[in-house]
Coordinates of C-alpha atoms in Angstrom, one line a residue:
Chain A
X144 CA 106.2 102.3 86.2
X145 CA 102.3 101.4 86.7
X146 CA 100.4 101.8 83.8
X147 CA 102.4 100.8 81.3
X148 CA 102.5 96.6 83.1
X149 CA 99.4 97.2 83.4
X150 CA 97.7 97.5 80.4
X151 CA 99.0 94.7 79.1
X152 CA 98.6 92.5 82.2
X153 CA 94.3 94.0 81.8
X154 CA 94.5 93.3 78.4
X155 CA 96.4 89.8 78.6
X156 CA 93.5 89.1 81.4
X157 CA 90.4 90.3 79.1
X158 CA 91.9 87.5 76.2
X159 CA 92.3 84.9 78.7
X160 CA 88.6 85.3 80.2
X161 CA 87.3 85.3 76.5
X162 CA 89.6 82.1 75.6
X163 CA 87.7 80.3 78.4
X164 CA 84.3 81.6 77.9
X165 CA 84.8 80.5 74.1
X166 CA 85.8 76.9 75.5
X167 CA 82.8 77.0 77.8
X168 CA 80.5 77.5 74.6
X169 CA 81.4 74.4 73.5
X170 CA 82.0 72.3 76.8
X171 CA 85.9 72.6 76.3
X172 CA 85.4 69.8 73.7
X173 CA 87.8 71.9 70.7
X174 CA 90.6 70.1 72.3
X175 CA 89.6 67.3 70.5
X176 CA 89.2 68.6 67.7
X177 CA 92.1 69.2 64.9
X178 CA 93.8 71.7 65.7
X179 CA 95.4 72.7 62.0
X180 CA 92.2 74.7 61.0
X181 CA 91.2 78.6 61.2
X182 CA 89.4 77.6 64.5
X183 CA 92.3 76.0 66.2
X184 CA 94.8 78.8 65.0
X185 CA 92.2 81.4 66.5
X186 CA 92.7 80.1 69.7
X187 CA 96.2 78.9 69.9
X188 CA 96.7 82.8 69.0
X189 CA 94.1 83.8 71.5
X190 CA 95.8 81.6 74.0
X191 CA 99.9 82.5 73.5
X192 CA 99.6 86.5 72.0
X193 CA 96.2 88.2 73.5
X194 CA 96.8 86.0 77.2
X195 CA 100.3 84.6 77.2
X196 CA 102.5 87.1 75.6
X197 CA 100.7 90.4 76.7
X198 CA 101.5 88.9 80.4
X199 CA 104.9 88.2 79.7
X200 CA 105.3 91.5 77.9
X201 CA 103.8 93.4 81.1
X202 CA 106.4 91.5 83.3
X203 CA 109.2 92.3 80.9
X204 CA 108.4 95.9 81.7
X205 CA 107.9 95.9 85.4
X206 CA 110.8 93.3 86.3
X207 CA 113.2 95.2 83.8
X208 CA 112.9 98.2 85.2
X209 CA 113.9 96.7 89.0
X210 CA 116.7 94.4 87.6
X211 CA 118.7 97.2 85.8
X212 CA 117.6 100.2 88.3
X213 CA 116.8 101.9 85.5
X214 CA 113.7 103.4 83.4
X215 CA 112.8 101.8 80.0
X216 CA 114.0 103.7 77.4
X217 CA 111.2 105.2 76.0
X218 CA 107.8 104.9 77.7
X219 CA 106.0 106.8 74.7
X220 CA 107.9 103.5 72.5
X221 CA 106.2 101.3 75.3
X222 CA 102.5 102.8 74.8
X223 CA 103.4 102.2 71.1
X224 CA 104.1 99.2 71.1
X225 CA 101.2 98.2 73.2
X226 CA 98.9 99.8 70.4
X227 CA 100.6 98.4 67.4
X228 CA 100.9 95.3 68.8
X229 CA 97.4 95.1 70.7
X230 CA 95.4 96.3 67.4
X231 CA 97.9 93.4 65.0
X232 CA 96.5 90.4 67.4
X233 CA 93.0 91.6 67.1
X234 CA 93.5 92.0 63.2
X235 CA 95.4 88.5 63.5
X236 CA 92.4 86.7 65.4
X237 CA 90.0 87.9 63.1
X238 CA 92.1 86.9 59.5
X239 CA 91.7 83.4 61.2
X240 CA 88.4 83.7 62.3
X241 CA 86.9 84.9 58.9
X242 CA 89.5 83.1 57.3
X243 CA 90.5 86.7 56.0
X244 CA 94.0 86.2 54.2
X245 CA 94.6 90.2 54.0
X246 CA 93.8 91.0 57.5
X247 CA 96.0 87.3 58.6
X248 CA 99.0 89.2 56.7
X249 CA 98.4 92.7 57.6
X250 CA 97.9 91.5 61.4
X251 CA 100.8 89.7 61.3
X252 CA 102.5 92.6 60.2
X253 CA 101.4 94.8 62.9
X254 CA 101.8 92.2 65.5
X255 CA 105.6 92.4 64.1
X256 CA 106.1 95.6 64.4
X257 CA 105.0 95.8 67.9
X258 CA 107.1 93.2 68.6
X259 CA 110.3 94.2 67.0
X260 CA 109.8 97.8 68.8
X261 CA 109.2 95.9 72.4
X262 CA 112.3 94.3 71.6
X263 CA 113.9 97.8 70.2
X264 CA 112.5 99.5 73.7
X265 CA 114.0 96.7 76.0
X266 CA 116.8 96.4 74.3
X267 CA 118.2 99.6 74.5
X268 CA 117.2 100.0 78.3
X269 CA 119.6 97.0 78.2
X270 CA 122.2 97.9 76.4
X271 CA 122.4 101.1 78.5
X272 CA 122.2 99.9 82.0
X273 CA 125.0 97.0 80.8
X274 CA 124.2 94.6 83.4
X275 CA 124.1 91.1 82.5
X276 CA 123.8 88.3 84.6
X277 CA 121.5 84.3 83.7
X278 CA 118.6 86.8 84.4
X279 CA 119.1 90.0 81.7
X280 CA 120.8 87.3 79.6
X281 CA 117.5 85.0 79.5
X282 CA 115.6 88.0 79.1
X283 CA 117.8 89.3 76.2
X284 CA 118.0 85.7 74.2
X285 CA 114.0 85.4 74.7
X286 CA 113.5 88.6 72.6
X287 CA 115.5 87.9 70.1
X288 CA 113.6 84.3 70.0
X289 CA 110.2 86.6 70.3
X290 CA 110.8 88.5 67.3
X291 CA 112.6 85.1 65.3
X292 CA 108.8 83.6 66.1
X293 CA 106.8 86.9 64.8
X294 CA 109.3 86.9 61.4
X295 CA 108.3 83.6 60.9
X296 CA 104.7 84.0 61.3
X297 CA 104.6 86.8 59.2
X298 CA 106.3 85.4 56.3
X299 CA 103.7 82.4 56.6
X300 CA 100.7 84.8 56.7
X301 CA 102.7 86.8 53.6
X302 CA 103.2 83.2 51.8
X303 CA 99.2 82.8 52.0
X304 CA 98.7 86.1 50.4
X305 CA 101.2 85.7 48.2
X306 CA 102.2 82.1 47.4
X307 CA 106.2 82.1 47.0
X308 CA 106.8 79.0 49.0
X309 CA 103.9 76.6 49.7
X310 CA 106.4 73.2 50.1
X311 CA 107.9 75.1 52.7
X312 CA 104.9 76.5 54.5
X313 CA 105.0 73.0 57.0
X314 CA 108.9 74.0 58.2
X315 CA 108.3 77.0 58.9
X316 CA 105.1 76.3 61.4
X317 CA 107.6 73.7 63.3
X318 CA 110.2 76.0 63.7
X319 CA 107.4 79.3 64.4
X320 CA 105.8 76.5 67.0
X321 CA 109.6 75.2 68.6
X322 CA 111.0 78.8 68.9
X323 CA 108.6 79.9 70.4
X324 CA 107.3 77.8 72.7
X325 CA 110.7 77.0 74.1
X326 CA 112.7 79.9 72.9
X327 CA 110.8 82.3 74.2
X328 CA 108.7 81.4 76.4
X329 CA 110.9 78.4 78.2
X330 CA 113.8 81.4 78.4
X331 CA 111.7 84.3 79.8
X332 CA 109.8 82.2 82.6
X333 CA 113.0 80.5 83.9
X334 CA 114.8 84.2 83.1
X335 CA 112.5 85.2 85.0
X336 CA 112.2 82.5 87.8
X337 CA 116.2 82.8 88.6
X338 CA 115.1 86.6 90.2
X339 CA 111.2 86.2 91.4
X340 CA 111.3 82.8 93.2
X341 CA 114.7 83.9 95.7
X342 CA 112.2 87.3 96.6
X343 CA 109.2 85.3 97.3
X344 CA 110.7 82.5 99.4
X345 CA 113.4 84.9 100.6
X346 CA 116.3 82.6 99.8
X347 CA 119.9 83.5 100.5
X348 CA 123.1 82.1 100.1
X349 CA 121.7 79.8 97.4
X350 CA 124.2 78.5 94.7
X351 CA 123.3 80.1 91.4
X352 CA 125.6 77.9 89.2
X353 CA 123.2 75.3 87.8
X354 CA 121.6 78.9 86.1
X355 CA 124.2 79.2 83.4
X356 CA 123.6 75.1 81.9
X357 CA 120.0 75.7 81.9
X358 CA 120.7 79.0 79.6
X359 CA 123.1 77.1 77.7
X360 CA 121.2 73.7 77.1
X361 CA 117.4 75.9 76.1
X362 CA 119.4 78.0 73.5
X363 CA 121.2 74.5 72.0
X364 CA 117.6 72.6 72.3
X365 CA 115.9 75.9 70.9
X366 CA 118.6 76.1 67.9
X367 CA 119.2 72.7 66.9
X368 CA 115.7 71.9 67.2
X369 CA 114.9 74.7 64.9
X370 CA 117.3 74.3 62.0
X371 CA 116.3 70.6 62.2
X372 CA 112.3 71.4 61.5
X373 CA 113.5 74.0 59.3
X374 CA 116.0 72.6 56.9
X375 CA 114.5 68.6 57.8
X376 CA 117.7 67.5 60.0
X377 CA 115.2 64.1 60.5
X378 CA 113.6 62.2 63.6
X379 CA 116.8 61.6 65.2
X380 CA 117.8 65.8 65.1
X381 CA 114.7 66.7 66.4
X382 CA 114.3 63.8 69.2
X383 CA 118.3 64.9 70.3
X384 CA 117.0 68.7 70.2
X385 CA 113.9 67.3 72.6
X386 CA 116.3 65.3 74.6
X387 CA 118.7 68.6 75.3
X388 CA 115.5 70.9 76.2
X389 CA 114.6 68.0 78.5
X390 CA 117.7 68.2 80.2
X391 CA 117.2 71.8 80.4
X392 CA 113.9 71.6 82.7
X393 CA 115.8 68.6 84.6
X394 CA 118.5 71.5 86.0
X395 CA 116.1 74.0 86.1
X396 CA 113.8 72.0 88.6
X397 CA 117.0 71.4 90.5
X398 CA 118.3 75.0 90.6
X399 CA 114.3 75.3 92.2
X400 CA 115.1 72.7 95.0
X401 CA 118.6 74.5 95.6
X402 CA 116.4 78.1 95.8
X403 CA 114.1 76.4 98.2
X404 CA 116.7 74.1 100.1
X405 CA 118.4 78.2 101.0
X406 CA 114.6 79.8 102.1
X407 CA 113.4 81.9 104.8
X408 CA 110.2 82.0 104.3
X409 CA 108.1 79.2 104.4
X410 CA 105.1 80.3 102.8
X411 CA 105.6 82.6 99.7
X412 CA 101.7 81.6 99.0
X413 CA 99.8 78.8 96.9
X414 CA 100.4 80.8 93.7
X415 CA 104.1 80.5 94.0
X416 CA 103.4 76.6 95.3
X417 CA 101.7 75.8 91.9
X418 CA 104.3 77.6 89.7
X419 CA 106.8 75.5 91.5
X420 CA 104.9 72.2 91.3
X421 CA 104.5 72.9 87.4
X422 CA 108.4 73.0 86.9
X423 CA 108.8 70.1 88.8
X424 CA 106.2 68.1 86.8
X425 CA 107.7 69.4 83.5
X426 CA 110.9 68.5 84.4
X427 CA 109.2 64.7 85.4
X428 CA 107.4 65.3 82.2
X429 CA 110.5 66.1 80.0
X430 CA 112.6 63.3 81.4
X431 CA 109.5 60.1 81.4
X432 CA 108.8 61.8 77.8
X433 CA 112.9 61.2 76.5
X434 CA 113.0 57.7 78.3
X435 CA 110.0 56.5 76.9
X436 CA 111.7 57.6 73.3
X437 CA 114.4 55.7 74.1
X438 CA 112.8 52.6 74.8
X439 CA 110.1 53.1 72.5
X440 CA 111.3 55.2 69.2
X441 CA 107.7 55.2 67.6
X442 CA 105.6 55.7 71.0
X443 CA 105.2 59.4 69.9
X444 CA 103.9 58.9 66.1
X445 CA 100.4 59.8 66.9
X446 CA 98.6 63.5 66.1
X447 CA 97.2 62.6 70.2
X448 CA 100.5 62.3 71.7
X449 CA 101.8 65.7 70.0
X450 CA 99.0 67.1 71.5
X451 CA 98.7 65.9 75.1
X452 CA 102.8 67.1 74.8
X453 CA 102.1 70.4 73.2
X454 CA 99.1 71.2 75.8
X455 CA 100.8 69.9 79.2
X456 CA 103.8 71.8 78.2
X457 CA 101.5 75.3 77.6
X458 CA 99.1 74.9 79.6
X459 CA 100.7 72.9 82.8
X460 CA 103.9 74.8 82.5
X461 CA 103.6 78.1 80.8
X462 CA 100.1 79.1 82.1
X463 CA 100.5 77.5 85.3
X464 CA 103.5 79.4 85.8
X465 CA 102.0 82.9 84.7
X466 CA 98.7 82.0 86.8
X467 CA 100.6 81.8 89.7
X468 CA 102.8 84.7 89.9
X469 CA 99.8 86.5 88.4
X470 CA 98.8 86.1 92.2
X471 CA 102.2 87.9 93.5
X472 CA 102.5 90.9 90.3
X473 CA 99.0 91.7 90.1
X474 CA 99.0 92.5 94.0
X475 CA 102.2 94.4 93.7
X476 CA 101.2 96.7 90.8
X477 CA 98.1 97.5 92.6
X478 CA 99.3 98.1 96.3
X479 CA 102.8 100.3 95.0
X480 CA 99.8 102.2 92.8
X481 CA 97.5 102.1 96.1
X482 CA 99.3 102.5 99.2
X483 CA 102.9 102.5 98.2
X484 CA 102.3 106.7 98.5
X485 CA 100.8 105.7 102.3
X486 CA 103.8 103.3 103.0
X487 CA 105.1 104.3 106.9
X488 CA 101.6 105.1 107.9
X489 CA 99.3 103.1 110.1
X490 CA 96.4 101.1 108.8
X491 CA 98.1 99.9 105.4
X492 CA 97.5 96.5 104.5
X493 CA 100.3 93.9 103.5
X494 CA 100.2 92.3 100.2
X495 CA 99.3 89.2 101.2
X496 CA 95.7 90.4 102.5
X497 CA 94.9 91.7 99.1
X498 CA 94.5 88.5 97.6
X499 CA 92.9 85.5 99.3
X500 CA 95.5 82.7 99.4
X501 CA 93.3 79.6 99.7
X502 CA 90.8 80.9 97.2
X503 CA 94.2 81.2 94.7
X504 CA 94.8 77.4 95.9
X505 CA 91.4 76.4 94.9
X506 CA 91.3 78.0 92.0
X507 CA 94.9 76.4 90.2
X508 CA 94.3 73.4 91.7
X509 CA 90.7 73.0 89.9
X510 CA 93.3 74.2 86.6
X511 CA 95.4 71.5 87.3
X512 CA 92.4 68.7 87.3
X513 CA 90.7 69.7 84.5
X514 CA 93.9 69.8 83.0
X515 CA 94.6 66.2 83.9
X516 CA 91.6 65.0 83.2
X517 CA 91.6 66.9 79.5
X518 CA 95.2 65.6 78.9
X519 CA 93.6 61.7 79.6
X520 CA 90.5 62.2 77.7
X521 CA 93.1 63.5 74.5
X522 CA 95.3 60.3 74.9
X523 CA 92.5 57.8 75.1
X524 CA 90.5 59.3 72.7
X525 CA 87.7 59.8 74.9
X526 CA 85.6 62.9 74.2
X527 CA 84.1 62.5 77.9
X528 CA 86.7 62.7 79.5
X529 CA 88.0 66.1 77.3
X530 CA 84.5 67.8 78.1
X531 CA 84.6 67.1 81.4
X532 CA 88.4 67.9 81.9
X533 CA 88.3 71.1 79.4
X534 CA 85.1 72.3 81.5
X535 CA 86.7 72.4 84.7
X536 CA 89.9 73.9 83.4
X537 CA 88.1 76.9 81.8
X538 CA 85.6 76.9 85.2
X539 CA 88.7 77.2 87.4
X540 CA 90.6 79.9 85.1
X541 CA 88.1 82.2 85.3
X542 CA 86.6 81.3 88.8
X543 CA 91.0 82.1 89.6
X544 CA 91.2 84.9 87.2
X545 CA 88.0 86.5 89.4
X546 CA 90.2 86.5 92.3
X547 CA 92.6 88.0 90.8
X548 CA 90.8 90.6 89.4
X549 CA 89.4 91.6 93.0
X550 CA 92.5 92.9 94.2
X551 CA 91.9 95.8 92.5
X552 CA 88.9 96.9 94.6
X553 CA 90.8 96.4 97.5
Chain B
X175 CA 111.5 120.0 124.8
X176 CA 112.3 116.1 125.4
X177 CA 115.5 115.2 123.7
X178 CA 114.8 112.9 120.0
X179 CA 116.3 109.7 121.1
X180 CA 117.9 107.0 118.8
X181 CA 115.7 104.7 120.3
X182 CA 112.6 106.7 119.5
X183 CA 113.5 106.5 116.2
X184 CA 113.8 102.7 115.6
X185 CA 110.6 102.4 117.6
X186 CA 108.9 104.9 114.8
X187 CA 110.5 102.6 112.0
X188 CA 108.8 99.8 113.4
X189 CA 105.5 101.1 111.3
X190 CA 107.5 100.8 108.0
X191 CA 106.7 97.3 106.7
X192 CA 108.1 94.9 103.6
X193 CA 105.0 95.1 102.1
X194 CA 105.4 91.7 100.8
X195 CA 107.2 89.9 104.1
X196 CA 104.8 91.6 105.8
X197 CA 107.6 92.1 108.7
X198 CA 108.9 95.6 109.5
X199 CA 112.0 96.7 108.7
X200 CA 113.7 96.6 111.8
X201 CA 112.8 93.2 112.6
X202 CA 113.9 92.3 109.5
X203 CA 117.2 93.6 110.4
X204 CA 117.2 96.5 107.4
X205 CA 118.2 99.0 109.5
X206 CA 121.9 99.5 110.1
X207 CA 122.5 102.4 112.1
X208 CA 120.5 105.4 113.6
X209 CA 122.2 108.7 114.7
X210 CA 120.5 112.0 115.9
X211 CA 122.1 114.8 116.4
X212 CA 119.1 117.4 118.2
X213 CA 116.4 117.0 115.4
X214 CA 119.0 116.1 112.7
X215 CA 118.6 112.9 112.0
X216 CA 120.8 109.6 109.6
X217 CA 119.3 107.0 109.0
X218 CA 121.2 104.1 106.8
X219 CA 119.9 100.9 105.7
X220 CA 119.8 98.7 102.9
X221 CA 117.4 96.0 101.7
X222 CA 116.9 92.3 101.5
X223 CA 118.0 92.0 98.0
X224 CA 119.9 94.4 95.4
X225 CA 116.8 95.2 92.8
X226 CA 114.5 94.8 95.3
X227 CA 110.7 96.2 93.6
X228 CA 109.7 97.5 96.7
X229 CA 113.0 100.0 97.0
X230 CA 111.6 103.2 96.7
X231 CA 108.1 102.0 98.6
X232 CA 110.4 101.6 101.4
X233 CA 112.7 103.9 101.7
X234 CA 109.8 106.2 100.9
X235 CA 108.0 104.5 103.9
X236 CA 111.0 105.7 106.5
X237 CA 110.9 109.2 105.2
X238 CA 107.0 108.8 106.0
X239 CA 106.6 107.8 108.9
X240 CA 109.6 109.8 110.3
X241 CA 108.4 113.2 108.9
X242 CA 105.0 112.5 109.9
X243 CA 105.8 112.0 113.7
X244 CA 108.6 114.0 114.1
X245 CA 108.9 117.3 113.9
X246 CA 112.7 116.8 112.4
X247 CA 115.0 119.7 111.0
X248 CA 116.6 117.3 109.0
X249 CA 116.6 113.6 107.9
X250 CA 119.2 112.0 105.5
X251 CA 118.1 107.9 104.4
X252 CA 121.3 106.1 103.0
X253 CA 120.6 103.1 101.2
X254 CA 123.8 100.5 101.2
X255 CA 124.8 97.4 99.8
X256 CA 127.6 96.0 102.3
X257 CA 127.3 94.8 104.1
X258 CA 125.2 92.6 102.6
X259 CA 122.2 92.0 104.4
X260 CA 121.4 88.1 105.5
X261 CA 118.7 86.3 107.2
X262 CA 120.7 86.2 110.4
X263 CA 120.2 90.3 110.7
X264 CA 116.6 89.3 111.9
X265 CA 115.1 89.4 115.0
X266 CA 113.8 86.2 116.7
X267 CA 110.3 87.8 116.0
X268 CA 110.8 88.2 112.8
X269 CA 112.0 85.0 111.8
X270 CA 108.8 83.6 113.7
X271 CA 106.2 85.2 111.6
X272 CA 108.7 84.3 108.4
X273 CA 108.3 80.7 109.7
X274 CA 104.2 81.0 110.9
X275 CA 103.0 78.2 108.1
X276 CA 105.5 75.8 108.6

């Protein structure tokens, strides 16, 4: 199991250099702009299919196969999927880009398909291997949330080629937008999180019960929150649905601490430092974000305060997150493909001297400022400080993503 | 012909390394017992965590590094679960190096 994480952890890295060299072009100042036009949608895809979502697929294959000790189900399925669903993106980014209705619904078709046979492949390997504990269970609800989210966007691109339901075109891109940023994403990562963060701080004898409320509360946030933008359940639904995800990070960030409280190892690297700093902040984030509600009920009216919500939960959570263990998988695909045959013999380097740690320290925490800066520059309407802030994001990604691409010449 | 000791053999398992702890595996307290028997040789063991990614690489790694160095008749690597392994299995050293950034 090498190639196969691979090639979508290449191809996931190829969209995400192109996504920033795109937001170079124009000084990072598209975060300004509206995002509800061809443009926007181009990079939103760009951003959460071709880098996001090709990672995540990757890791879906490699930590699978070491969770359940057991091979995926079909690798041939696997290479298929990465084709289908590789060539339905590119199709996809391209509808939006020429504004090309027949090849946005025929991309969206393709980008189904290879999704509903990811799911197919990694559902079976699941259903055979019948182990299920918060991490296979994550795993399991976040596919069927991935495929909910490609349905969705399909029968929108089908509703542009074929007009059936235009009044209900507006639900569907809330729900498309809530289940999967939260549904599948927010269960995959901390899915995910419950089995990678123990191995990289070494933790033992940590208490695994606050796992099972942060399944719980996602799923009821992801759900209610869904149904309420699809069949209008009002402000009130969807604040309560925000409020019950909010709680969700709250426990999440504390299940962290309780992982860290039980460690070993004090250093498991800045890339694992960041991703944990992330899901502390969203957690901060979530919580000033439903108190501010509370005392203020029309504080979030405005298109800027969607935004600054909607980027600092994708970009300082969901990339941050698959930035940093980007610096752990990445080193670990390349030195079991490398020297994992040479493994007992002298002169074999550790994983940590692959990647250079303070150059993966730099390079998020330039990510994080620009980010901070961008996020400021959004709220107060100041296209300065967006430029500035966007620059340095897309500078540091791809000055980061450079260091992770060395490893493999090491 | 010198007798293979069991000694000699945890010494040669000292080159087998968690490639991400960067410790080796009997400092990290992953080996459990040793017994030879002229060049017959058992060797059981387990790992810092059930599922670990690195499972083969290091079991893998003992085969090695045992086979490369020794000129053995026979060498059996069990992998077990219990007892489970825990932090206090390791060696002073190893909990040093663990510790290094703190």
């Amino acid at each position: 199991m090498f190639r196969l994480p691979l090639l979508f952890i290449a191809t996931g890295i190829v969209g995400f250099v192109l996504y920033h060299a795109l937001s170079l072009l124009t000084l990072g100042t598209w975060m300004f702009e509206p995002i509800r036009n061809p443009d926007g949608w181009f990079r939103v895809h760009l951003l959460v299919l071709d880098w996001a979502t090709m990672i995540a697929m990757g890791a879906v294959y490699q930590l699978m196969d070491v969770v359940l000790q057991r091979r995926i189900y079909s690798m041939k399925l696997g290479y298929l999927h990465y084709a289908v669903f590789t060539a339905g993106t590119i199709a996809l980014l391209y509808g939006f880009v020429a504004s090309d209705v027949p090849f946005l619904a025929g991309g969206a078709l393709l980008a189904l398909t290879g999704v509903v046979l990811f799911a197919w492949n990694v559902g079976a390997t699941m259903l055979q291997a019948r182990v299920w504990n918060p991490v296979t269970a994550s795993t399991a609800c976040a596919l069927i949330y991935l495929v909910v989210t490609a349905v969705m966007g399909t029968v929108m691109g089908l509703n542009f080629a074929f007009p059936v339901w235009i009044e209900g075109h507006d639900r569907l891109l809330a729900s498309h937008i809530w289940i999967g940023m939260l549904g599948w994403f927010g269960l995959l990562i901390t899915g995910f999180s419950y089995k990678m963060l123990p191995m990289f701080y070494l933790s033992h004898g940590f208490s695994a019960r606050l796992q099972y409320p942060v399944i719980a509360l996602l799923n009821a946030g992801v759900l209610t929150g869904a149904v309420s933008f699809l069949f209008g359940g009002g402000g009130a639904a969807q604040a309560a649905s925000v409020a019950v995800v909010a709680a969700a990070f709250v426990v999440y960030a504390a299940h962290i601490a309780e992982v860290r409280k039980h460690k070993h190892k004090s250093s498991p690297g800045r890339g694992i430092w960041w991703t944990v700093q992330s899901a502390h902040a969203l957690a901060f984030f979530g919580a000033a974000l439903l108190a501010t509600w509370l005392l203020f009920p029309g504080a979030f009216e405005g298109r800027q305060t969607t935004m600054v919500i909607g980027m600092f939960y994708m970009w300082g959570w969901v990339s941050m997150t698959v930035l940093g263990y980007l610096s752990k998988i990445v080193p670990f695909l390349w030195w079991t493909h490398k020297y994992g045959p040479r493994a007992g013999q002298p002169n074999v380097p550790t994983m940590a001297m692959m990647i250079p740690d303070a150059a993966v320290g730099y390079g998020l925490a330039c990510v994080a400022a620009g980010l901070c800066i961008a996020l400021a520059g959004i709220y107060f309407e100041s296209k300065v400080w967006v430029g500035a802030g966007g620059t340095a994001l897309s500078v540091g990604s791809i000055l980061y993503m450079s260091v992770i691409v060395r490893v493999f010449s090491r | 012909m010198t007798r293979l000791t069991e000694d000699q053999v945890r010494e040669t398992l000292k080159q087998v390394f968690d490639p991400e702890l960067g410790v080796n595996i009997v400092d990290l307290g992953l080996v459990y017992d040793i017994t030879v028997e002229e060049e017959r040789v058992n060797v059981t063991m387990t790992l810092t965590t059930p599922g670990c990614p690195l499972h083969d690489t290091i079991v893998g790694g003992v085969r090695r590094s045992l086979q490369d160095r020794m000129n053995l008749e026979f060498l059996h690597v069990e992998v077990v679960w219990e007892p489970q392994w825990t932090p206090e299995r390791m060696s002073e050293a190893a909990r040093e190096q663990l510790d290094f950034f703190r």
